[in-house]
Tab-separated table of C-alpha atoms in Angstrom:
chain	number	residue	atom	x	y	z
A	9	MET	CA	182.162	63.663	-54.608
A	10	ARG	CA	182.429	65.809	-51.525
A	11	LYS	CA	179.882	64.988	-48.872
A	12	ASN	CA	178.326	68.216	-47.676
A	13	ILE	CA	176.483	67.682	-44.427
A	14	ILE	CA	174.178	69.258	-41.973
A	15	PHE	CA	176.263	69.426	-38.840
A	16	CYS	CA	174.200	70.559	-35.899
A	17	LEU	CA	176.278	71.480	-32.895
A	18	LEU	CA	174.279	71.990	-29.765
A	19	SER	CA	176.310	73.782	-27.141
A	20	THR	CA	175.861	73.241	-23.428
A	21	SER	CA	173.539	76.215	-23.353
A	22	LEU	CA	171.806	74.705	-26.407
A	23	LEU	CA	171.365	78.028	-28.126
A	24	THR	CA	173.180	77.394	-31.396
A	25	PHE	CA	171.896	75.410	-34.350
A	26	SER	CA	173.623	75.632	-37.718
A	27	CYS	CA	172.908	73.387	-40.685
A	28	LYS	CA	173.980	72.635	-44.220
A	29	GLU	CA	172.531	69.883	-46.362
A	30	ILE	CA	172.641	66.445	-44.792
A	31	LEU	CA	171.710	65.362	-41.316
A	32	ILE	CA	174.617	64.703	-38.948
A	33	GLU	CA	174.554	65.909	-35.379
A	34	LYS	CA	177.142	65.960	-32.626
A	35	PRO	CA	175.764	67.743	-29.559
A	36	GLU	CA	177.689	68.068	-26.324
A	37	SER	CA	174.626	67.453	-24.131
A	38	LEU	CA	170.953	66.643	-24.255
A	39	LEU	CA	168.236	69.231	-24.044
A	40	ALA	CA	167.129	69.224	-20.433
A	41	THR	CA	165.396	72.466	-19.560
A	42	THR	CA	161.762	73.352	-20.040
A	43	ASN	CA	162.781	76.961	-20.642
A	44	PHE	CA	164.337	75.989	-23.941
A	45	TYR	CA	161.281	74.810	-25.881
A	46	LYS	CA	159.873	78.043	-27.298
A	47	THR	CA	160.380	78.232	-31.072
A	48	ALA	CA	160.440	76.106	-34.215
A	49	ALA	CA	164.233	76.270	-34.124
A	50	ASP	CA	164.131	74.879	-30.592
A	51	ALA	CA	161.926	72.024	-31.782
A	52	ASN	CA	164.387	71.182	-34.557
A	53	SER	CA	167.233	71.299	-32.055
A	54	ALA	CA	165.342	68.918	-29.796
A	55	ILE	CA	165.071	66.360	-32.594
A	56	SER	CA	168.728	66.849	-33.489
A	57	ALA	CA	169.559	66.022	-29.878
A	58	VAL	CA	167.689	62.730	-30.219
A	59	SER	CA	169.418	61.738	-33.454
A	60	SER	CA	172.856	62.711	-32.215
A	61	THR	CA	172.804	60.107	-29.459
A	62	LEU	CA	173.006	57.374	-32.102
A	63	HIS	CA	176.189	58.746	-33.696
A	64	THR	CA	178.420	58.104	-30.690
A	65	THR	CA	181.377	55.738	-30.629
A	66	THR	CA	179.400	53.684	-28.106
A	67	LEU	CA	176.608	52.998	-30.587
A	68	TYR	CA	176.545	53.192	-34.394
A	69	GLY	CA	179.868	54.986	-34.682
A	70	PHE	CA	181.972	52.245	-33.176
A	71	ARG	CA	181.507	49.488	-30.598
A	72	TYR	CA	177.876	48.440	-30.941
A	73	LEU	CA	178.338	47.128	-34.467
A	74	ALA	CA	181.738	45.646	-33.714
A	75	HIS	CA	180.165	43.713	-30.849
A	76	THR	CA	177.496	42.281	-33.146
A	77	THR	CA	180.046	41.278	-35.780
A	78	ALA	CA	182.050	39.366	-33.178
A	79	LEU	CA	179.044	37.145	-32.529
A	80	GLU	CA	178.366	36.298	-36.164
A	81	ASP	CA	179.331	33.075	-37.881
A	82	TYR	CA	181.745	34.522	-40.425
A	83	ALA	CA	184.047	36.543	-38.126
A	84	SER	CA	186.610	35.978	-35.402
A	85	GLY	CA	188.072	38.663	-33.208
A	86	GLN	CA	191.454	39.327	-31.759
A	87	GLY	CA	192.599	41.347	-28.780
A	88	PHE	CA	189.653	42.707	-26.834
A	89	TYR	CA	187.197	40.806	-29.039
A	90	ILE	CA	188.701	37.322	-28.717
A	91	PRO	CA	186.393	36.379	-25.808
A	92	MET	CA	183.389	37.860	-27.587
A	93	SER	CA	183.942	35.835	-30.750
A	94	GLN	CA	184.356	32.760	-28.541
A	95	TYR	CA	181.071	33.568	-26.770
A	96	GLN	CA	182.704	34.254	-23.424
A	97	ILE	CA	181.098	37.316	-21.851
A	98	THR	CA	183.947	38.628	-19.708
A	99	THR	CA	183.977	41.589	-17.334
A	100	PRO	CA	185.533	43.943	-19.944
A	101	ILE	CA	182.883	42.877	-22.469
A	102	ILE	CA	180.115	43.513	-19.945
A	103	ALA	CA	181.510	46.996	-19.365
A	104	VAL	CA	180.896	47.658	-23.069
A	105	THR	CA	177.428	46.113	-23.229
A	106	ASP	CA	176.493	48.269	-20.227
A	107	GLN	CA	177.276	51.263	-22.432
A	108	PHE	CA	174.812	50.041	-25.065
A	109	TRP	CA	172.048	50.027	-22.454
A	110	ALA	CA	172.939	53.528	-21.271
A	111	GLY	CA	173.384	54.809	-24.817
A	112	PHE	CA	169.996	53.707	-26.103
A	113	TYR	CA	168.265	55.004	-22.992
A	114	LYS	CA	169.864	58.374	-23.700
A	115	THR	CA	168.180	58.234	-27.096
A	116	ILE	CA	164.893	57.362	-25.430
A	117	ASP	CA	165.189	60.138	-22.866
A	118	ALA	CA	165.981	62.708	-25.551
A	119	ALA	CA	162.972	61.506	-27.553
A	120	ASN	CA	160.775	61.713	-24.462
A	121	LEU	CA	161.865	65.315	-23.913
A	122	ALA	CA	160.964	66.194	-27.485
A	123	LEU	CA	157.611	64.424	-27.300
A	124	LYS	CA	156.730	66.161	-24.049
A	125	TYR	CA	157.629	69.738	-24.935
A	126	ILE	CA	157.341	70.153	-28.718
A	127	PRO	CA	153.509	69.898	-28.750
A	128	ALA	CA	153.210	73.174	-26.801
A	129	ILE	CA	155.476	75.131	-29.173
A	130	SER	CA	153.738	77.614	-31.458
A	131	MET	CA	154.902	76.646	-34.954
A	132	ASP	CA	153.710	75.276	-38.280
A	133	GLU	CA	151.533	72.281	-37.434
A	134	THR	CA	152.696	70.194	-40.381
A	135	GLN	CA	156.315	70.669	-39.403
A	136	LYS	CA	155.476	69.938	-35.762
A	137	LYS	CA	153.759	66.687	-36.699
A	138	GLN	CA	156.770	65.660	-38.764
A	139	LEU	CA	159.222	66.367	-35.936
A	140	LEU	CA	157.123	64.383	-33.491
A	141	GLY	CA	157.086	61.538	-36.017
A	142	GLU	CA	160.884	61.597	-36.052
A	143	ALA	CA	160.956	61.372	-32.258
A	144	TYR	CA	158.580	58.401	-32.275
A	145	PHE	CA	160.675	56.668	-34.939
A	146	LEU	CA	163.972	57.173	-33.118
A	147	ARG	CA	162.501	56.072	-29.794
A	148	ALA	CA	161.216	52.922	-31.487
A	149	LEU	CA	164.667	52.261	-32.956
A	150	ALA	CA	166.257	52.565	-29.517
A	151	TYR	CA	163.750	50.231	-27.886
A	152	TYR	CA	164.163	47.754	-30.743
A	153	ASN	CA	167.890	47.590	-30.117
A	154	LEU	CA	167.339	47.168	-26.391
A	155	VAL	CA	164.779	44.370	-26.639
A	156	LYS	CA	166.851	42.473	-29.214
A	157	ASN	CA	169.874	42.512	-26.959
A	158	PHE	CA	168.537	42.493	-23.403
A	159	GLY	CA	165.040	41.017	-23.662
A	160	GLY	CA	162.391	42.731	-21.567
A	161	VAL	CA	163.440	46.207	-20.419
A	162	PRO	CA	161.812	49.124	-18.584
A	163	VAL	CA	159.518	51.101	-20.876
A	164	ARG	CA	159.942	54.802	-20.171
A	165	THR	CA	157.807	57.320	-22.014
A	166	GLN	CA	158.488	60.359	-19.830
A	167	PRO	CA	161.789	62.268	-19.648
A	168	THR	CA	164.128	62.037	-16.680
A	169	GLN	CA	166.683	64.553	-15.488
A	170	ASP	CA	169.095	61.948	-14.090
A	171	LEU	CA	169.641	58.836	-16.172
A	172	THR	CA	171.266	57.030	-13.211
A	173	ALA	CA	168.223	57.468	-10.973
A	174	VAL	CA	165.249	56.113	-12.851
A	175	GLY	CA	162.778	53.379	-12.040
A	176	GLY	CA	160.538	51.014	-13.906
A	177	LYS	CA	160.340	47.251	-13.823
A	178	ARG	CA	161.501	44.995	-16.604
A	179	GLU	CA	158.508	44.716	-18.889
A	180	THR	CA	157.837	41.595	-20.899
A	181	VAL	CA	159.251	41.319	-24.394
A	182	GLU	CA	155.675	41.490	-25.679
A	183	THR	CA	155.076	44.797	-23.870
A	184	VAL	CA	158.262	46.332	-25.261
A	185	TYR	CA	157.340	45.326	-28.798
A	186	ALA	CA	153.839	46.712	-28.297
A	187	GLN	CA	155.400	50.079	-27.421
A	188	ILE	CA	157.655	49.928	-30.473
A	189	ILE	CA	154.749	49.123	-32.780
A	190	ALA	CA	152.645	51.927	-31.289
A	191	ASP	CA	155.482	54.422	-31.821
A	192	LEU	CA	156.036	53.280	-35.392
A	193	LYS	CA	152.353	53.523	-36.270
A	194	LEU	CA	152.405	57.125	-35.079
A	195	ALA	CA	155.625	57.731	-37.006
A	196	GLU	CA	154.394	56.321	-40.313
A	197	THR	CA	151.335	58.595	-40.295
A	198	SER	CA	153.340	61.651	-39.216
A	199	LEU	CA	156.398	61.433	-41.446
A	200	PRO	CA	156.526	62.471	-45.130
A	201	LEU	CA	157.325	60.134	-47.994
A	202	THR	CA	160.522	62.087	-48.656
A	203	GLN	CA	162.669	64.482	-46.637
A	204	SER	CA	164.615	67.498	-47.817
A	205	LEU	CA	167.545	66.427	-45.633
A	206	ALA	CA	169.128	63.023	-46.181
A	207	GLY	CA	169.398	61.129	-42.929
A	208	LYS	CA	165.983	62.038	-41.578
A	209	PRO	CA	163.415	59.230	-41.268
A	210	THR	CA	160.458	59.065	-43.633
A	211	SER	CA	157.172	57.206	-43.644
A	212	GLY	CA	159.024	54.518	-45.596
A	213	SER	CA	161.560	54.249	-42.771
A	214	ALA	CA	158.772	53.664	-40.255
A	215	LYS	CA	156.988	51.156	-42.504
A	216	THR	CA	160.197	49.200	-43.083
A	217	MET	CA	160.942	48.992	-39.379
A	218	LEU	CA	157.362	47.912	-38.759
A	219	ALA	CA	157.772	45.173	-41.367
A	220	ASP	CA	160.995	44.129	-39.654
A	221	ILE	CA	159.299	44.032	-36.239
A	222	TYR	CA	156.422	41.969	-37.602
A	223	LEU	CA	158.946	39.573	-39.154
A	224	VAL	CA	160.730	39.107	-35.824
A	225	ARG	CA	157.389	38.589	-34.075
A	226	GLU	CA	156.404	36.063	-36.774
A	227	GLN	CA	153.352	38.065	-37.746
A	228	TRP	CA	153.906	36.961	-41.306
A	229	ALA	CA	150.932	38.567	-43.041
A	230	ASN	CA	151.560	41.899	-41.319
A	231	ALA	CA	155.242	41.788	-42.270
A	232	ARG	CA	154.410	40.915	-45.878
A	233	ASP	CA	151.797	43.638	-46.215
A	234	LYS	CA	153.881	46.363	-44.601
A	235	ALA	CA	156.894	45.513	-46.754
A	236	GLU	CA	154.604	45.630	-49.782
A	237	GLU	CA	153.551	49.160	-48.835
A	238	VAL	CA	157.196	50.217	-48.983
A	239	ILE	CA	157.730	48.503	-52.334
A	240	ALA	CA	154.476	49.813	-53.821
A	241	SER	CA	155.363	53.391	-52.859
A	242	ALA	CA	157.918	53.355	-55.721
A	243	ALA	CA	160.080	55.641	-53.581
A	244	TYR	CA	163.073	53.298	-53.689
A	245	SER	CA	165.023	51.189	-56.158
A	246	LEU	CA	168.185	49.102	-56.165
A	247	VAL	CA	171.358	50.862	-57.288
A	248	THR	CA	172.739	49.394	-60.525
A	249	ILE	CA	175.778	47.151	-60.042
A	250	LYS	CA	177.933	45.973	-62.948
A	251	GLN	CA	181.189	45.253	-61.118
A	252	SER	CA	182.274	44.889	-57.500
A	253	ALA	CA	183.606	48.433	-57.340
A	254	ASP	CA	180.116	49.774	-58.053
A	255	PHE	CA	179.097	48.979	-54.481
A	256	GLU	CA	181.141	52.019	-53.558
A	257	ASN	CA	178.181	53.983	-54.942
A	258	ILE	CA	176.166	52.612	-52.021
A	259	PHE	CA	178.660	52.367	-49.169
A	260	GLY	CA	181.441	54.782	-50.116
A	261	ALA	CA	182.560	57.526	-47.754
A	262	GLY	CA	181.563	60.242	-50.213
A	263	VAL	CA	178.027	59.012	-50.837
A	264	VAL	CA	175.342	61.489	-49.760
A	265	THR	CA	172.313	59.265	-50.319
A	266	THR	CA	171.100	56.650	-52.798
A	267	ALA	CA	167.900	55.460	-54.422
A	268	GLU	CA	167.883	52.437	-52.126
A	269	GLU	CA	168.528	54.211	-48.836
A	270	ILE	CA	165.527	53.964	-46.510
A	271	PHE	CA	167.239	55.078	-43.314
A	272	SER	CA	170.910	55.520	-42.452
A	273	ILE	CA	173.014	56.958	-39.656
A	274	LYS	CA	174.980	59.730	-41.347
A	275	PHE	CA	178.680	60.397	-40.824
A	276	GLN	CA	181.140	62.908	-42.251
A	277	ARG	CA	184.847	62.558	-42.926
A	278	SER	CA	185.875	64.618	-39.896
A	279	VAL	CA	186.803	64.077	-36.269
A	280	ALA	CA	183.727	66.005	-35.139
A	281	ALA	CA	181.201	63.949	-37.098
A	282	GLY	CA	183.012	60.843	-38.316
A	283	SER	CA	182.685	57.120	-37.752
A	284	ALA	CA	185.302	54.825	-36.272
A	285	LEU	CA	183.736	51.685	-37.706
A	286	PRO	CA	186.122	51.027	-40.637
A	287	GLN	CA	189.076	50.525	-38.315
A	288	PHE	CA	187.374	47.466	-36.842
A	289	TYR	CA	187.280	45.858	-40.261
A	290	HIS	CA	190.994	46.200	-40.914
A	291	LEU	CA	191.064	48.876	-43.545
A	292	PRO	CA	194.772	49.541	-44.176
A	293	THR	CA	195.517	53.245	-44.481
A	294	SER	CA	198.287	55.607	-43.532
A	295	LEU	CA	196.736	55.559	-40.052
A	296	TRP	CA	197.303	51.873	-39.433
A	297	ALA	CA	199.738	49.085	-40.206
A	298	ILE	CA	199.527	47.085	-43.405
A	299	ASN	CA	196.852	44.803	-41.951
A	300	GLY	CA	194.714	47.600	-40.618
A	301	PHE	CA	193.626	48.052	-37.025
A	302	GLY	CA	193.192	44.331	-36.547
A	303	THR	CA	189.930	43.543	-34.797
A	304	PHE	CA	188.085	41.031	-36.985
A	305	PHE	CA	189.096	38.300	-39.398
A	306	GLY	CA	187.217	35.731	-41.408
A	307	PHE	CA	188.517	32.357	-42.525
A	308	PRO	CA	187.704	30.504	-45.751
A	309	THR	CA	186.695	27.432	-43.754
A	310	TYR	CA	183.708	29.273	-42.304
A	311	PRO	CA	180.730	27.903	-44.284
A	312	LEU	CA	179.239	31.285	-45.138
A	313	LEU	CA	182.505	32.487	-46.681
A	314	ARG	CA	183.479	29.094	-48.087
A	315	ASP	CA	180.226	28.808	-50.020
A	316	TRP	CA	180.188	32.367	-51.331
A	317	ALA	CA	180.324	32.214	-55.129
A	318	ASP	CA	183.228	34.077	-56.698
A	319	THR	CA	180.841	35.392	-59.344
A	320	ASP	CA	178.807	37.179	-56.671
A	321	LEU	CA	180.047	40.761	-56.998
A	322	ARG	CA	179.366	41.395	-53.314
A	323	LYS	CA	182.182	39.015	-52.434
A	324	GLY	CA	184.785	41.001	-54.318
A	325	TYR	CA	183.667	44.206	-52.635
A	326	ASN	CA	183.219	42.969	-49.090
A	327	LEU	CA	186.189	40.631	-48.663
A	328	TYR	CA	189.850	41.450	-49.047
A	329	THR	CA	193.260	40.363	-47.853
A	330	ALA	CA	196.133	42.359	-46.407
A	331	GLY	CA	196.784	45.444	-48.492
A	332	PRO	CA	200.203	45.631	-50.165
A	333	ASN	CA	200.721	49.122	-48.807
A	334	LYS	CA	199.366	51.502	-46.197
A	335	ALA	CA	197.678	53.679	-48.786
A	336	GLY	CA	194.681	51.403	-48.723
A	337	THR	CA	194.961	49.378	-51.918
A	338	ILE	CA	192.530	46.487	-51.687
A	339	VAL	CA	193.497	43.057	-52.999
A	340	ALA	CA	190.202	41.194	-53.183
A	341	ASN	CA	189.976	37.413	-52.760
A	342	SER	CA	193.655	36.831	-53.444
A	343	ALA	CA	194.762	34.828	-50.424
A	344	THR	CA	193.483	31.913	-48.418
A	345	GLN	CA	193.558	33.543	-45.005
A	346	PRO	CA	192.958	35.653	-43.134
A	347	ILE	CA	190.103	37.485	-44.770
A	348	ARG	CA	189.163	41.041	-43.877
A	349	PHE	CA	185.874	42.866	-44.319
A	350	GLY	CA	185.877	45.930	-46.536
A	351	LYS	CA	182.299	47.147	-46.850
A	352	PHE	CA	183.041	50.360	-44.954
A	353	LYS	CA	186.174	51.651	-46.627
A	354	ASP	CA	187.533	55.147	-46.187
A	355	THR	CA	191.166	55.317	-47.203
A	356	GLY	CA	191.063	59.104	-46.995
A	357	ALA	CA	189.885	59.402	-43.402
A	358	PRO	CA	191.985	62.041	-41.604
A	359	ALA	CA	191.817	60.165	-38.283
A	360	SER	CA	190.794	56.782	-36.924
A	361	ILE	CA	187.443	58.170	-35.750
A	362	ALA	CA	186.832	60.328	-38.805
A	363	SER	CA	185.541	58.010	-41.524
A	364	GLY	CA	182.748	59.296	-43.728
A	365	ASN	CA	180.881	56.037	-44.353
A	366	ASP	CA	177.202	56.221	-43.461
A	367	PHE	CA	175.763	53.227	-41.665
A	368	PRO	CA	172.611	51.765	-43.242
A	369	ILE	CA	169.816	50.770	-40.892
A	370	TYR	CA	167.392	49.929	-43.708
A	371	ARG	CA	167.867	49.656	-47.464
A	372	TYR	CA	165.452	48.722	-50.226
A	373	ALA	CA	166.891	45.213	-50.118
A	374	ASP	CA	165.450	44.947	-46.597
A	375	ALA	CA	161.918	45.539	-47.849
A	376	LEU	CA	162.333	43.053	-50.707
A	377	LEU	CA	163.773	40.284	-48.545
A	378	ILE	CA	161.342	40.859	-45.685
A	379	TYR	CA	158.540	40.518	-48.227
A	380	ALA	CA	160.014	37.324	-49.659
A	381	GLU	CA	160.408	35.599	-46.304
A	382	ALA	CA	157.130	36.798	-44.805
A	383	ALA	CA	155.031	36.038	-47.885
A	384	SER	CA	156.341	32.495	-48.027
A	385	GLN	CA	155.821	31.914	-44.319
A	386	ALA	CA	152.313	33.370	-44.466
A	387	SER	CA	151.375	31.087	-47.376
A	388	GLN	CA	153.226	28.054	-45.977
A	389	GLY	CA	155.295	28.045	-49.114
A	390	PRO	CA	156.772	30.572	-51.536
A	391	THR	CA	154.628	32.466	-53.987
A	392	ALA	CA	155.807	33.542	-57.423
A	393	LEU	CA	156.056	37.136	-56.191
A	394	ALA	CA	158.073	36.088	-53.139
A	395	VAL	CA	160.566	34.345	-55.426
A	396	GLU	CA	160.699	37.400	-57.686
A	397	ARG	CA	161.453	39.728	-54.760
A	398	LEU	CA	164.291	37.454	-53.659
A	399	ASN	CA	165.571	37.295	-57.226
A	400	MET	CA	165.667	41.074	-57.514
A	401	VAL	CA	168.322	41.250	-54.800
A	402	HIS	CA	170.116	38.137	-56.052
A	403	ARG	CA	170.300	39.310	-59.672
A	404	ARG	CA	171.750	42.660	-58.705
A	405	ALA	CA	174.486	40.880	-56.751
A	406	TYR	CA	175.631	39.176	-59.960
A	407	GLY	CA	175.495	42.287	-62.113
A	408	PHE	CA	172.116	41.665	-63.735
A	409	ALA	CA	169.188	44.062	-63.913
A	410	PRO	CA	167.051	43.469	-60.802
A	411	GLY	CA	163.757	43.447	-62.675
A	412	SER	CA	164.625	41.102	-65.546
A	413	PRO	CA	164.968	37.295	-65.554
A	414	SER	CA	168.562	36.087	-65.438
A	415	SER	CA	170.680	32.962	-65.465
A	416	VAL	CA	171.138	33.088	-61.684
A	417	ASP	CA	167.434	33.146	-60.814
A	418	PHE	CA	165.930	30.923	-58.167
A	419	THR	CA	162.806	29.089	-59.299
A	420	LEU	CA	159.551	28.264	-57.573
A	421	ALA	CA	159.628	24.597	-58.530
A	422	GLY	CA	160.405	22.235	-55.676
A	423	GLN	CA	160.570	24.917	-53.008
A	424	THR	CA	158.979	24.460	-49.600
A	425	ALA	CA	158.527	27.110	-46.942
A	426	ALA	CA	161.604	25.742	-45.151
A	427	THR	CA	163.918	25.527	-48.169
A	428	PHE	CA	162.853	28.920	-49.441
A	429	ARG	CA	163.397	30.523	-46.050
A	430	ASP	CA	166.915	29.094	-46.033
A	431	LEU	CA	167.530	30.771	-49.402
A	432	VAL	CA	166.286	34.110	-48.098
A	433	LEU	CA	168.362	33.894	-44.919
A	434	LYS	CA	171.486	33.087	-46.933
A	435	GLU	CA	170.778	35.996	-49.268
A	436	ARG	CA	170.354	38.264	-46.240
A	437	ALA	CA	173.684	37.042	-44.877
A	438	TYR	CA	175.532	38.062	-48.035
A	439	GLU	CA	173.573	41.223	-48.775
A	440	PHE	CA	173.855	42.591	-45.234
A	441	ILE	CA	177.289	41.304	-44.246
A	442	ALA	CA	178.881	43.623	-41.644
A	443	GLU	CA	175.598	45.535	-41.263
A	444	GLY	CA	174.731	44.036	-37.883
A	445	LYS	CA	171.850	41.791	-38.967
A	446	ARG	CA	173.168	38.243	-39.253
A	447	TRP	CA	173.356	37.517	-35.504
A	448	TYR	CA	169.784	38.627	-34.942
A	449	ASP	CA	168.617	36.525	-37.899
A	450	LEU	CA	170.231	33.485	-36.305
A	451	VAL	CA	168.653	34.229	-32.932
A	452	ARG	CA	165.140	34.889	-34.246
A	453	THR	CA	165.138	31.708	-36.325
A	454	GLY	CA	166.476	29.589	-33.462
A	455	THR	CA	169.536	28.537	-35.467
A	456	ALA	CA	172.289	30.463	-33.664
A	457	LYS	CA	173.612	27.490	-31.716
A	458	SER	CA	173.680	25.059	-34.646
A	459	VAL	CA	175.129	27.558	-37.126
A	460	ILE	CA	177.881	28.699	-34.752
A	461	LYS	CA	178.724	25.086	-33.923
A	462	ALA	CA	179.060	24.269	-37.622
A	463	ALA	CA	181.122	27.373	-38.357
A	464	LYS	CA	183.382	27.689	-35.335
A	465	GLY	CA	183.023	24.390	-33.503
A	466	ILE	CA	181.803	26.196	-30.389
A	467	ASP	CA	178.859	25.174	-28.246
A	468	ILE	CA	177.483	28.546	-27.280
A	469	PRO	CA	175.632	28.899	-23.968
A	470	ASN	CA	172.037	30.060	-23.948
A	471	SER	CA	173.074	33.087	-21.896
A	472	VAL	CA	174.924	34.595	-24.863
A	473	LEU	CA	171.645	35.048	-26.716
A	474	LEU	CA	171.012	38.068	-24.457
A	475	MET	CA	173.301	40.633	-22.871
A	476	PRO	CA	173.357	41.084	-19.084
A	477	ILE	CA	171.287	43.808	-17.447
A	478	PRO	CA	173.832	46.389	-16.208
A	479	LYS	CA	174.710	46.129	-12.521
A	480	GLN	CA	174.299	49.896	-12.250
A	481	GLU	CA	170.692	49.538	-13.389
A	482	ILE	CA	170.031	46.829	-10.816
A	483	ASP	CA	171.719	48.861	-8.068
A	484	ASN	CA	169.957	52.151	-8.865
A	485	ASN	CA	166.548	51.004	-10.041
A	486	PRO	CA	164.317	50.079	-7.076
A	487	ASP	CA	162.011	48.168	-9.427
A	488	ILE	CA	164.677	45.741	-10.653
A	489	ALA	CA	166.104	43.132	-8.281
A	490	PRO	CA	169.233	40.993	-8.728
A	491	THR	CA	166.903	38.067	-9.432
A	492	ASP	CA	165.643	39.950	-12.500
A	493	GLN	CA	169.032	39.497	-14.194
A	494	ASN	CA	169.124	37.532	-17.436
A	495	PRO	CA	169.970	33.837	-16.903
A	496	GLY	CA	173.661	32.983	-16.825
A	497	TYR	CA	174.918	36.302	-15.450
């Protein structure tokens, strides 16, 4: 199926805006002039400028997700990512993490521009409210990524004209999360349940991120209840899986959207609007050698991969060995080592940065598993409904109908809050492999050091749990001193 997209190209003068069907933007610069914000088309362009900052090769199109994978317990890197997968934050690695800081603040600044100037535009008020909701959502997403990776950061809610000359002290983690929650509450009441363009956030997107935030903050009842709102909306369902290849209907390069998509970063199979992510996971194509680009490997001795049941259809889709040819034929689970990761496959990509695989930020499985974990934690032990929500994801992984009892079901009997949480975290690890969530699960549960030690035999330093504040920020921001740097850097 050909993926038709909405490709919004904002020129330097920011006067052009052309769209098709699905949201993908690639602007050359951010909107930066007050003279621009006059019409409804200008307002739409402003929001496109916000979204486009997330599609870059610095962020969701390339390095940000590769960086996260290197830290996780099932992957080892080579080349540039050897130090990262050994938890050694070298100068070249810091140069990349500095880009994450700058990249997400570009998102924030673009959102701040939209939030400042769109309210004064004369246009349909319903549409205006929706666009402002998108800006709040995307700003929250950027701050969420910053606080997860850097800890407390400056909270900026007004636009700047020069991103290298901004102030603001490092706020506490609590203050940053308070800003995120405030933005998401505005977003969930401003956004519609559905959007005409795939790739735009909805009220369900905002609710799911809120549930995620509450989970991280251990506000269990809030996380449970917000996840339940998403589930009760009946807006989403799990895609049917009968064999491993069916996961291509969720993650394939030609997929436009799915019943389980809550929010994704959209890419198109083209140099202008494509992703470079598949090359990190070794996909062999005519563009690369038989083993693919060669960034990450897994080994069968790693506990997460070692314990993965062969009957779990996710395993056959996500893991593969060296392809027998450069056309991209996948040979799943047929060799002992090394293992490659194949969730984001695009054997037809015309260039290394032109893959069409969308990147999922939230899927329906997120809402179900957030509910399961939060409900159990809130009740100090799993409820029948918490077990059922976990089973829905688990059944689908084995080819069963999500809503019907199956032979692979977990049961309530004998479960404690601790044992049930372990089940949920393991399910999350398999369901969201290569989606940039495992590392943050390990950090938030305080298990990163023990899990990495068991998997890789490495005693990771506490400093690795956060990235360093960029030196450029310390040098240029009068409100941040060298002593404000994260410990260990």
